[in-house]
């Protein structure tokens, strides 16, 4: 994610995409960590369905990008910034048709490509993508095509990857320059993990079911002599970067996910040849997606929490600059209002809890709609951040207690979700929205209350770790 267009060094997200036949229950799953600043609150909101009488127009507060919008805006959820002064950054959500979208996985294009098709200073950027795409599409593929058309017409000010899903398909979209883009459907039996670099590899221009792209991209590449291997068309090689920052900053996170899901190999964490699409050695669950986004090279020398000389060698997946982490799960054989679950972890994923919210909700808890700078004890974002801050200084002493509490909350949330699913299936169309809203509010409260208890315990247990401590003679 990039909060300001002249500060791309802040970009730092990690994504996961899983096809429906690769999951234990037939769900499609997409998820991402939104990383930018250690203290930068996020909110969670619902935009209700609206039908306007006049033409609507989007005007960016981040740059001069603007475009007309349809008069009908479908309902959608989003996680915007606490302030819109640098842009909305709505980042992720579901719309009323059961389409999931997460934007964006920031990436980088090479200078040869940008010399031929520079980024557009006032083109669309991450901050606007959810807002101008998600409310106006009915399938994941429609989302890909709408975003592609916008980039072709207006250009983009960034190089980005965008995740789309519906109940049947998962797509990954990448912009590689000012106007050129490609997208690949994740095969139903496969997954992909992505980390701040262009990821899509060989494009089959005759396979329109699995690849979408700018219609002139082949001509653009040929005319500008950008392809060093003309017998194939590898988007990553042609458009992407290949430098030390990739090997230290990005590829280790991809390597870690592939080692966890597909089995251990002799591949190096710094390999530039890791595959984009992989098959797992087992069926994956929503827990696997969440565990990946909350991971930090555990049980390896690269874990920042151990004392190895290599513990800071690679950038971990879960880190202090995560504002929120989300997993968008669409389960089979359910009404979309029930099937689509937005699992939302405010703050650092490894120190937070993924709370499930049904797509059919009409509102979000008040605690999720507040929170600014500085700290606000009533804000959901700040409650989860505070727990992590209290843990940070004493991982060795308090980590086990923290993890036990996380696990207990996770078990309770999953039990509740199963019960709510069963009861929701018997509700009629009029009852369902209110029921799902109350159910989601209850699960959010369970988690928040649990974390307030955890914070109280952390404060209590931390009082004896003061540097001013001294073994006192009880007789004095």
Tab-separated table of C-alpha atoms in Angstrom:
chain	number	residue	atom	x	y	z
A	1	UNK	CA	0.000	0.000	0.000
A	2	UNK	CA	1.185	3.568	-0.698
A	3	UNK	CA	-0.359	6.306	1.395
A	4	UNK	CA	1.120	9.111	-0.638
A	5	UNK	CA	2.003	8.927	-4.289
A	6	UNK	CA	5.503	10.356	-3.762
A	7	UNK	CA	6.310	7.841	-1.035
A	8	UNK	CA	6.289	4.459	-2.736
A	9	UNK	CA	8.859	3.280	-0.186
A	10	UNK	CA	5.921	2.823	2.183
A	11	UNK	CA	4.418	0.117	-0.043
A	12	UNK	CA	4.514	-3.222	1.708
A	13	UNK	CA	1.637	-5.736	1.399
A	14	UNK	CA	1.371	-9.525	1.156
A	15	UNK	CA	-1.476	-11.413	-0.590
A	16	UNK	CA	-2.900	-14.916	-0.897
A	17	UNK	CA	-5.401	-16.345	-3.420
A	18	UNK	CA	-6.898	-19.873	-3.321
A	19	UNK	CA	-9.166	-21.586	-5.854
A	20	UNK	CA	-12.333	-23.403	-4.778
A	21	UNK	CA	-11.099	-26.950	-5.455
A	22	UNK	CA	-7.953	-26.281	-3.425
A	23	UNK	CA	-9.916	-25.637	-0.205
A	24	UNK	CA	-11.332	-28.092	2.308
A	25	UNK	CA	-14.902	-26.830	1.949
A	26	UNK	CA	-15.052	-25.533	-1.620
A	27	UNK	CA	-14.618	-21.877	-0.626
A	28	UNK	CA	-12.870	-19.340	-2.783
A	29	UNK	CA	-10.439	-17.327	-0.660
A	30	UNK	CA	-8.491	-14.109	-1.163
A	31	UNK	CA	-6.649	-12.175	1.531
A	32	UNK	CA	-4.068	-9.471	2.121
A	33	UNK	CA	-2.188	-7.544	4.782
A	34	UNK	CA	-2.528	-3.780	4.355
A	35	UNK	CA	0.865	-2.437	5.396
A	36	UNK	CA	1.913	1.221	5.541
A	37	UNK	CA	2.327	2.808	8.983
A	38	UNK	CA	2.578	1.419	12.501
A	39	UNK	CA	0.057	3.980	13.776
A	40	UNK	CA	-2.570	4.767	11.155
A	41	UNK	CA	-6.121	3.765	12.137
A	42	UNK	CA	-8.536	1.969	9.849
A	43	UNK	CA	-12.331	1.890	9.953
A	44	UNK	CA	-14.834	-0.704	8.713
A	45	UNK	CA	-18.022	0.552	7.053
A	46	UNK	CA	-21.016	-0.477	4.956
A	47	UNK	CA	-22.076	1.642	1.979
A	48	UNK	CA	-25.744	0.908	1.334
A	49	UNK	CA	-27.251	0.440	-2.118
A	50	UNK	CA	-28.123	3.821	-3.640
A	51	UNK	CA	-29.856	4.909	-6.826
A	52	UNK	CA	-29.054	8.518	-7.708
A	53	UNK	CA	-31.108	10.741	-9.976
A	54	UNK	CA	-28.069	12.611	-11.267
A	55	UNK	CA	-24.764	11.534	-12.753
A	56	UNK	CA	-22.208	10.756	-10.046
A	57	UNK	CA	-18.543	11.715	-10.302
A	58	UNK	CA	-15.540	10.487	-8.351
A	59	UNK	CA	-12.875	13.079	-7.561
A	60	UNK	CA	-9.725	11.860	-5.855
A	61	UNK	CA	-8.317	13.687	-2.851
A	62	UNK	CA	-4.911	12.096	-3.455
A	63	UNK	CA	-4.316	13.461	-6.961
A	64	UNK	CA	-6.405	14.893	-9.800
A	65	UNK	CA	-7.867	11.585	-10.944
A	66	UNK	CA	-11.603	11.807	-11.578
A	67	UNK	CA	-14.220	9.902	-13.544
A	68	UNK	CA	-17.974	9.572	-13.992
A	69	UNK	CA	-19.738	6.789	-12.118
A	70	UNK	CA	-23.009	4.934	-12.798
A	71	UNK	CA	-26.178	6.252	-11.170
A	72	UNK	CA	-26.732	2.939	-9.384
A	73	UNK	CA	-24.164	2.176	-6.662
A	74	UNK	CA	-24.566	-1.317	-5.245
A	75	UNK	CA	-24.044	-2.033	-1.569
A	76	UNK	CA	-20.455	-2.801	-0.535
A	77	UNK	CA	-18.255	-3.039	2.544
A	78	UNK	CA	-14.893	-1.315	2.891
A	79	UNK	CA	-12.046	-0.502	5.296
A	80	UNK	CA	-11.204	3.175	4.669
A	81	UNK	CA	-8.568	5.303	6.394
A	82	UNK	CA	-9.510	7.288	9.499
A	83	UNK	CA	-8.958	10.428	7.396
A	84	UNK	CA	-9.555	11.003	3.685
A	85	UNK	CA	-7.045	13.842	3.398
A	86	UNK	CA	-4.615	11.611	1.474
A	87	UNK	CA	-7.314	9.536	-0.227
A	88	UNK	CA	-9.994	7.019	0.742
A	89	UNK	CA	-8.003	3.754	0.575
A	90	UNK	CA	-11.115	1.590	1.019
A	91	UNK	CA	-8.899	-1.458	0.420
A	92	UNK	CA	-11.184	-4.506	0.652
A	93	UNK	CA	-14.767	-5.699	0.807
A	94	UNK	CA	-17.735	-7.527	-0.677
A	95	UNK	CA	-20.536	-6.112	-2.775
A	96	UNK	CA	-24.159	-7.222	-2.702
A	97	UNK	CA	-23.592	-9.657	-5.585
A	98	UNK	CA	-20.990	-11.591	-3.614
A	99	UNK	CA	-17.934	-10.213	-5.401
A	100	UNK	CA	-14.845	-9.815	-3.236
A	101	UNK	CA	-12.075	-7.336	-4.018
A	102	UNK	CA	-8.798	-6.390	-2.340
A	103	UNK	CA	-6.685	-3.504	-3.635
A	104	UNK	CA	-3.777	-3.331	-3.751
A	105	UNK	CA	-0.603	-5.378	-3.686
A	106	UNK	CA	1.927	-2.680	-4.516
A	107	UNK	CA	4.586	-3.680	-7.046
A	108	UNK	CA	7.302	-2.142	-9.208
A	109	UNK	CA	7.939	-1.947	-12.949
A	110	UNK	CA	11.351	-1.668	-14.572
A	111	UNK	CA	12.728	1.487	-16.163
A	112	UNK	CA	12.649	0.120	-19.720
A	113	UNK	CA	8.877	-0.373	-19.586
A	114	UNK	CA	8.206	2.901	-17.786
A	115	UNK	CA	10.353	4.708	-20.337
A	116	UNK	CA	7.976	3.480	-23.034
A	117	UNK	CA	4.741	3.937	-21.064
A	118	UNK	CA	5.261	6.145	-17.976
A	119	UNK	CA	2.927	6.131	-15.014
A	120	UNK	CA	0.229	8.799	-15.186
A	121	UNK	CA	0.582	11.286	-12.325
A	122	UNK	CA	-3.182	11.853	-12.276
A	123	UNK	CA	-4.230	8.341	-13.182
A	124	UNK	CA	-6.136	5.962	-10.919
A	125	UNK	CA	-4.309	4.787	-7.807
A	126	UNK	CA	-4.838	2.343	-4.981
A	127	UNK	CA	-6.843	4.815	-2.923
A	128	UNK	CA	-9.630	4.914	-5.533
A	129	UNK	CA	-9.814	1.376	-6.912
A	130	UNK	CA	-12.291	-0.229	-4.508
A	131	UNK	CA	-14.530	2.855	-4.633
A	132	UNK	CA	-14.850	3.053	-8.421
A	133	UNK	CA	-14.882	-0.692	-9.204
A	134	UNK	CA	-16.441	-2.881	-6.481
A	135	UNK	CA	-19.933	-1.293	-6.302
A	136	UNK	CA	-20.395	-1.594	-10.079
A	137	UNK	CA	-19.607	-5.246	-10.946
A	138	UNK	CA	-21.491	-8.540	-10.628
A	139	UNK	CA	-18.650	-11.069	-11.074
A	140	UNK	CA	-14.932	-11.241	-10.424
A	141	UNK	CA	-14.245	-11.210	-14.158
A	142	UNK	CA	-16.349	-8.070	-14.565
A	143	UNK	CA	-14.191	-6.472	-11.878
A	144	UNK	CA	-11.038	-7.280	-13.828
A	145	UNK	CA	-12.463	-5.839	-17.042
A	146	UNK	CA	-13.796	-2.674	-15.402
A	147	UNK	CA	-10.462	-1.896	-13.749
A	148	UNK	CA	-8.623	-2.674	-16.981
A	149	UNK	CA	-10.840	-0.306	-18.959
A	150	UNK	CA	-10.283	2.475	-16.409
A	151	UNK	CA	-6.497	2.063	-16.576
A	152	UNK	CA	-6.535	2.010	-20.370
A	153	UNK	CA	-8.577	5.219	-20.477
A	154	UNK	CA	-7.146	7.243	-17.583
A	155	UNK	CA	-3.847	5.534	-16.868
A	156	UNK	CA	-2.551	4.584	-13.431
A	157	UNK	CA	-0.147	6.410	-11.138
A	158	UNK	CA	1.166	3.176	-9.593
A	159	UNK	CA	2.136	-0.395	-10.404
A	160	UNK	CA	-0.274	-2.646	-8.533
A	161	UNK	CA	-1.785	-6.079	-8.099
A	162	UNK	CA	-5.507	-6.453	-7.346
A	163	UNK	CA	-7.410	-9.494	-6.070
A	164	UNK	CA	-10.943	-10.413	-7.216
A	165	UNK	CA	-13.194	-13.327	-6.251
A	166	UNK	CA	-16.704	-14.657	-6.561
A	167	UNK	CA	-18.164	-18.040	-5.617
A	168	UNK	CA	-16.633	-19.710	-8.665
A	169	UNK	CA	-13.505	-17.823	-9.655
A	170	UNK	CA	-10.429	-16.099	-8.237
A	171	UNK	CA	-8.512	-13.593	-10.387
A	172	UNK	CA	-5.264	-11.698	-9.933
A	173	UNK	CA	-4.888	-8.419	-11.867
A	174	UNK	CA	-1.599	-6.554	-12.423
A	175	UNK	CA	-0.851	-3.181	-13.961
A	176	UNK	CA	2.682	-3.107	-15.345
A	177	UNK	CA	3.009	0.463	-16.602
A	178	UNK	CA	0.942	3.579	-17.147
A	179	UNK	CA	-1.739	1.858	-19.262
A	180	UNK	CA	-0.896	-1.824	-19.779
A	181	UNK	CA	-2.247	-4.660	-17.655
A	182	UNK	CA	-2.838	-8.407	-17.496
A	183	UNK	CA	-4.920	-10.691	-15.276
A	184	UNK	CA	-4.811	-14.417	-14.618
A	185	UNK	CA	-7.473	-16.702	-13.200
A	186	UNK	CA	-6.121	-18.809	-10.345
A	187	UNK	CA	-6.879	-22.433	-11.315
A	188	UNK	CA	-9.528	-24.001	-9.098
A	189	UNK	CA	-7.034	-26.557	-7.744
A	190	UNK	CA	-4.233	-24.071	-7.045
A	191	UNK	CA	-3.129	-21.105	-4.949
A	192	UNK	CA	-0.803	-18.120	-5.245
A	193	UNK	CA	1.050	-15.933	-2.745
A	194	UNK	CA	2.307	-12.503	-3.804
A	195	UNK	CA	4.674	-10.029	-2.156
A	196	UNK	CA	5.371	-6.574	-3.640
A	197	UNK	CA	6.580	-7.628	-7.065
A	198	UNK	CA	4.905	-8.346	-10.366
A	199	UNK	CA	4.001	-12.015	-10.164
A	200	UNK	CA	2.137	-13.179	-13.287
A	201	UNK	CA	4.403	-15.116	-15.611
A	202	UNK	CA	3.621	-16.770	-18.976
A	203	UNK	CA	0.527	-15.381	-20.741
A	204	UNK	CA	-1.499	-17.599	-23.084
A	205	UNK	CA	-3.181	-15.058	-25.353
A	206	UNK	CA	-5.463	-17.733	-26.822
A	207	UNK	CA	-6.836	-18.834	-23.430
A	208	UNK	CA	-9.534	-16.238	-22.772
A	209	UNK	CA	-11.044	-18.216	-19.892
A	210	UNK	CA	-7.894	-17.870	-17.807
A	211	UNK	CA	-6.172	-14.722	-19.101
A	212	UNK	CA	-7.367	-11.169	-19.700
A	213	UNK	CA	-5.187	-8.283	-20.854
A	214	UNK	CA	-4.876	-4.956	-22.632
A	215	UNK	CA	-5.681	-5.768	-26.264
A	216	UNK	CA	-2.529	-4.031	-27.558
A	217	UNK	CA	-0.023	-5.313	-25.004
A	218	UNK	CA	1.749	-7.650	-27.439
A	219	UNK	CA	2.171	-4.860	-29.982
A	220	UNK	CA	3.405	-2.456	-27.283
A	221	UNK	CA	6.056	-4.929	-26.134
A	222	UNK	CA	7.158	-5.758	-29.692
A	223	UNK	CA	7.251	-2.137	-30.896
A	224	UNK	CA	9.437	-1.130	-27.954
A	225	UNK	CA	11.692	-4.228	-28.064
A	226	UNK	CA	10.971	-5.114	-24.445
A	227	UNK	CA	10.926	-8.919	-24.647
A	228	UNK	CA	14.357	-10.548	-24.444
A	229	UNK	CA	12.759	-14.000	-24.951
A	230	UNK	CA	10.376	-13.552	-27.911
A	231	UNK	CA	9.494	-17.274	-27.981
A	232	UNK	CA	7.343	-16.672	-24.886
A	233	UNK	CA	5.574	-13.783	-23.112
A	234	UNK	CA	6.528	-13.709	-19.439
A	235	UNK	CA	4.863	-10.654	-17.901
A	236	UNK	CA	7.055	-10.664	-14.793
A	237	UNK	CA	10.269	-10.805	-16.831
A	238	UNK	CA	9.179	-8.146	-19.313
A	239	UNK	CA	7.570	-5.639	-16.945
A	240	UNK	CA	8.987	-6.440	-13.498
A	241	UNK	CA	12.118	-5.631	-11.531
A	242	UNK	CA	14.947	-8.069	-10.820
A	243	UNK	CA	17.203	-6.587	-8.190
A	244	UNK	CA	18.470	-7.142	-4.655
A	245	UNK	CA	15.394	-5.552	-3.102
A	246	UNK	CA	13.271	-8.302	-4.677
A	247	UNK	CA	15.504	-11.000	-3.244
A	248	UNK	CA	15.601	-9.560	0.280
A	249	UNK	CA	12.254	-7.798	0.550
A	250	UNK	CA	9.772	-9.736	-1.572
A	251	UNK	CA	10.668	-13.250	-2.707
A	252	UNK	CA	11.313	-14.648	0.822
A	253	UNK	CA	7.638	-14.104	1.682
A	254	UNK	CA	6.589	-16.014	-1.444
A	255	UNK	CA	9.120	-18.738	-0.674
A	256	UNK	CA	7.772	-19.070	2.870
A	257	UNK	CA	4.176	-19.526	1.716
A	258	UNK	CA	5.133	-22.086	-0.894
A	259	UNK	CA	7.281	-24.027	1.576
A	260	UNK	CA	4.380	-24.087	4.046
A	261	UNK	CA	1.680	-25.090	1.566
A	262	UNK	CA	3.488	-27.221	-1.020
A	263	UNK	CA	6.224	-28.826	1.064
A	264	UNK	CA	9.868	-28.171	1.764
A	265	UNK	CA	12.225	-27.818	-1.203
A	266	UNK	CA	15.831	-26.807	-1.763
A	267	UNK	CA	14.769	-23.497	-3.304
A	268	UNK	CA	16.405	-20.413	-1.838
A	269	UNK	CA	14.353	-17.680	-0.112
A	270	UNK	CA	16.082	-15.295	-2.532
A	271	UNK	CA	15.221	-17.232	-5.693
A	272	UNK	CA	14.027	-15.151	-8.654
A	273	UNK	CA	12.499	-18.263	-10.238
A	274	UNK	CA	9.668	-19.130	-7.867
A	275	UNK	CA	6.430	-20.087	-9.620
A	276	UNK	CA	3.370	-17.829	-9.471
A	277	UNK	CA	0.780	-20.639	-9.483
A	278	UNK	CA	1.300	-23.574	-7.105
A	279	UNK	CA	-0.598	-26.657	-5.946
A	280	UNK	CA	-0.684	-27.384	-2.230
A	281	UNK	CA	0.182	-30.761	-0.712
A	282	UNK	CA	-3.172	-30.733	1.086
A	283	UNK	CA	-6.519	-28.974	0.937
A	284	UNK	CA	-6.247	-25.476	2.413
A	285	UNK	CA	-8.612	-23.749	4.829
A	286	UNK	CA	-9.426	-20.211	5.843
A	287	UNK	CA	-7.201	-20.885	8.865
A	288	UNK	CA	-4.252	-21.573	6.546
A	289	UNK	CA	-4.819	-18.247	4.796
A	290	UNK	CA	-5.006	-16.397	8.108
A	291	UNK	CA	-1.970	-18.217	9.524
A	292	UNK	CA	0.052	-17.260	6.451
A	293	UNK	CA	-0.848	-13.582	6.716
A	294	UNK	CA	-0.020	-13.668	10.442
A	295	UNK	CA	3.326	-15.442	9.969
A	296	UNK	CA	6.888	-14.223	10.403
A	297	UNK	CA	9.160	-17.128	9.382
A	298	UNK	CA	8.454	-19.076	12.571
A	299	UNK	CA	10.854	-21.949	13.355
A	300	UNK	CA	13.490	-20.567	10.977
A	301	UNK	CA	16.578	-18.399	11.578
A	302	UNK	CA	14.700	-15.554	9.830
A	303	UNK	CA	12.046	-15.097	12.553
A	304	UNK	CA	12.474	-11.563	14.011
A	305	UNK	CA	11.433	-12.958	17.402
A	306	UNK	CA	14.408	-15.291	17.759
A	307	UNK	CA	18.010	-14.379	18.555
A	308	UNK	CA	19.616	-15.654	15.339
A	309	UNK	CA	22.073	-13.449	13.471
A	310	UNK	CA	19.714	-13.743	10.466
A	311	UNK	CA	16.553	-12.671	12.313
A	312	UNK	CA	16.421	-9.358	10.419
A	313	UNK	CA	17.631	-10.648	7.064
A	314	UNK	CA	14.206	-10.763	5.390
A	315	UNK	CA	11.079	-8.660	5.673
A	316	UNK	CA	8.438	-10.786	7.483
A	317	UNK	CA	4.819	-11.167	6.350
A	318	UNK	CA	3.259	-9.932	9.592
A	319	UNK	CA	4.947	-6.780	10.851
A	320	UNK	CA	4.313	-3.688	12.934
A	321	UNK	CA	3.246	-1.567	9.952
A	322	UNK	CA	0.153	-3.681	9.219
A	323	UNK	CA	-2.958	-1.491	9.565
A	324	UNK	CA	-5.424	-4.311	9.008
A	325	UNK	CA	-5.456	-7.805	7.562
A	326	UNK	CA	-8.416	-9.378	5.794
A	327	UNK	CA	-9.471	-12.726	4.370
A	328	UNK	CA	-12.495	-12.749	2.055
A	329	UNK	CA	-14.075	-16.200	2.066
A	330	UNK	CA	-16.993	-17.239	-0.159
A	331	UNK	CA	-18.470	-20.535	0.922
A	332	UNK	CA	-20.473	-22.837	-1.380
A	333	UNK	CA	-24.144	-23.795	-1.245
A	334	UNK	CA	-25.322	-20.799	0.773
A	335	UNK	CA	-27.127	-17.571	0.023
A	336	UNK	CA	-24.472	-14.944	-0.783
A	337	UNK	CA	-25.420	-12.854	2.261
A	338	UNK	CA	-24.392	-15.818	4.446
A	339	UNK	CA	-21.743	-17.382	2.211
A	340	UNK	CA	-19.487	-14.320	2.023
A	341	UNK	CA	-17.501	-13.755	5.209
A	342	UNK	CA	-15.123	-10.833	5.615
A	343	UNK	CA	-12.610	-11.950	8.229
A	344	UNK	CA	-11.077	-8.730	9.550
A	345	UNK	CA	-8.071	-8.403	11.870
A	346	UNK	CA	-7.414	-4.831	12.934
A	347	UNK	CA	-3.755	-3.957	13.428
A	348	UNK	CA	-0.933	-6.508	13.253
A	349	UNK	CA	-2.291	-9.881	12.121
A	350	UNK	CA	-0.036	-11.978	14.372
A	351	UNK	CA	-1.156	-9.949	17.407
A	352	UNK	CA	-4.826	-9.617	16.463
A	353	UNK	CA	-7.837	-11.844	15.766
A	354	UNK	CA	-9.724	-12.306	12.481
A	355	UNK	CA	-13.334	-11.449	13.310
A	356	UNK	CA	-15.961	-12.836	10.870
A	357	UNK	CA	-18.503	-10.408	9.416
A	358	UNK	CA	-21.290	-11.619	7.128
A	359	UNK	CA	-21.697	-9.856	3.793
A	360	UNK	CA	-25.423	-9.444	4.559
A	361	UNK	CA	-24.903	-7.005	7.439
A	362	UNK	CA	-26.458	-3.544	7.233
A	363	UNK	CA	-24.030	-1.811	9.590
A	364	UNK	CA	-20.766	-2.280	11.478
A	365	UNK	CA	-20.119	-1.930	15.228
A	366	UNK	CA	-19.522	1.624	16.412
A	367	UNK	CA	-16.040	0.684	17.603
A	368	UNK	CA	-15.101	-0.105	13.993
A	369	UNK	CA	-16.238	3.295	12.714
A	370	UNK	CA	-14.133	5.405	15.078
A	371	UNK	CA	-10.462	5.886	15.880
A	372	UNK	CA	-8.105	8.701	14.938
A	373	UNK	CA	-4.661	9.876	15.971
A	374	UNK	CA	-3.703	9.738	18.785
A	375	UNK	CA	-4.846	6.610	20.647
A	376	UNK	CA	-8.567	6.173	21.385
A	377	UNK	CA	-9.509	3.467	23.895
A	378	UNK	CA	-12.975	3.007	22.327
A	379	UNK	CA	-11.673	2.232	18.824
A	380	UNK	CA	-11.422	-1.387	17.645
A	381	UNK	CA	-8.237	-0.585	15.757
A	382	UNK	CA	-6.607	0.851	18.874
A	383	UNK	CA	-7.769	-1.957	21.196
A	384	UNK	CA	-6.008	-4.558	19.037
A	385	UNK	CA	-2.963	-2.311	18.563
A	386	UNK	CA	-2.670	-1.703	22.314
A	387	UNK	CA	-2.536	-5.415	23.046
A	388	UNK	CA	0.345	-5.777	20.606
A	389	UNK	CA	2.219	-2.785	22.008
A	390	UNK	CA	1.962	-4.219	25.521
A	391	UNK	CA	3.236	-7.577	24.296
A	392	UNK	CA	6.134	-6.213	22.240
A	393	UNK	CA	8.523	-5.600	25.127
A	394	UNK	CA	7.994	-8.997	26.758
A	395	UNK	CA	7.390	-11.630	24.069
A	396	UNK	CA	9.471	-14.217	25.907
A	397	UNK	CA	7.608	-13.843	29.190
A	398	UNK	CA	4.067	-13.096	27.993
A	399	UNK	CA	3.866	-14.618	24.507
A	400	UNK	CA	2.415	-17.971	25.590
A	401	UNK	CA	-0.364	-16.338	27.604
A	402	UNK	CA	-1.135	-14.024	24.649
A	403	UNK	CA	-1.329	-16.916	22.180
A	404	UNK	CA	-3.520	-18.994	24.481
A	405	UNK	CA	-6.018	-16.120	24.667
A	406	UNK	CA	-5.969	-15.692	20.885
A	407	UNK	CA	-6.666	-19.400	20.411
A	408	UNK	CA	-9.538	-19.367	22.891
A	409	UNK	CA	-11.166	-16.409	21.107
A	410	UNK	CA	-10.675	-18.056	17.704
A	411	UNK	CA	-12.325	-21.271	18.868
A	412	UNK	CA	-15.287	-19.353	20.296
A	413	UNK	CA	-15.723	-17.334	17.091
A	414	UNK	CA	-15.722	-20.460	14.945
A	415	UNK	CA	-18.277	-22.152	17.169
A	416	UNK	CA	-20.481	-19.080	17.028
A	417	UNK	CA	-20.174	-18.826	13.256
A	418	UNK	CA	-21.320	-22.427	12.842
A	419	UNK	CA	-24.350	-21.787	15.040
A	420	UNK	CA	-25.227	-18.547	13.275
A	421	UNK	CA	-24.880	-20.232	9.848
A	422	UNK	CA	-27.385	-22.891	10.824
A	423	UNK	CA	-29.912	-20.433	12.212
A	424	UNK	CA	-29.469	-17.976	9.324
A	425	UNK	CA	-30.476	-20.609	6.785
A	426	UNK	CA	-34.010	-20.604	8.205
A	427	UNK	CA	-34.518	-16.833	8.060
A	428	UNK	CA	-36.597	-15.270	5.316
A	429	UNK	CA	-35.385	-12.371	3.166
A	430	UNK	CA	-36.935	-9.795	5.476
A	431	UNK	CA	-35.457	-11.219	8.683
A	432	UNK	CA	-32.003	-12.131	7.354
A	433	UNK	CA	-30.213	-8.727	7.215
A	434	UNK	CA	-31.068	-7.858	10.803
A	435	UNK	CA	-30.160	-11.355	12.002
A	436	UNK	CA	-26.763	-11.336	10.264
A	437	UNK	CA	-26.015	-7.858	11.598
A	438	UNK	CA	-26.766	-8.900	15.182
A	439	UNK	CA	-24.738	-12.087	14.760
A	440	UNK	CA	-21.727	-10.188	13.409
A	441	UNK	CA	-21.971	-7.594	16.166
A	442	UNK	CA	-22.010	-10.378	18.769
A	443	UNK	CA	-18.868	-12.007	17.338
A	444	UNK	CA	-17.097	-8.632	17.196
A	445	UNK	CA	-18.018	-8.025	20.859
A	446	UNK	CA	-16.752	-11.447	21.933
A	447	UNK	CA	-13.392	-10.681	20.387
A	448	UNK	CA	-13.195	-7.094	21.679
A	449	UNK	CA	-14.153	-8.150	25.219
A	450	UNK	CA	-11.563	-10.917	25.068
A	451	UNK	CA	-8.880	-8.464	24.046
A	452	UNK	CA	-9.827	-6.035	26.795
A	453	UNK	CA	-9.368	-8.893	29.272
A	454	UNK	CA	-6.058	-9.688	27.615
A	455	UNK	CA	-4.924	-6.062	27.891
A	456	UNK	CA	-5.784	-6.023	31.599
A	457	UNK	CA	-3.705	-9.164	32.121
A	458	UNK	CA	-0.794	-7.803	30.069
A	459	UNK	CA	-0.727	-4.600	32.100
A	460	UNK	CA	-0.894	-6.529	35.362
A	461	UNK	CA	1.851	-8.985	34.408
A	462	UNK	CA	4.088	-6.270	32.933
A	463	UNK	CA	4.314	-4.251	36.132
A	464	UNK	CA	7.137	-6.413	37.472
A	465	UNK	CA	9.381	-5.911	34.403
A	466	UNK	CA	10.326	-2.297	35.137
A	467	UNK	CA	14.055	-1.406	34.780
A	468	UNK	CA	13.617	0.329	38.153
A	469	UNK	CA	12.820	-3.016	39.755
A	470	UNK	CA	14.979	-4.325	42.619
A	471	UNK	CA	14.736	-7.349	44.866
A	472	UNK	CA	13.308	-5.796	48.025
A	473	UNK	CA	13.928	-7.155	51.488
A	474	UNK	CA	10.412	-7.723	52.821
A	475	UNK	CA	11.636	-6.951	56.347
A	476	UNK	CA	12.596	-3.345	55.485
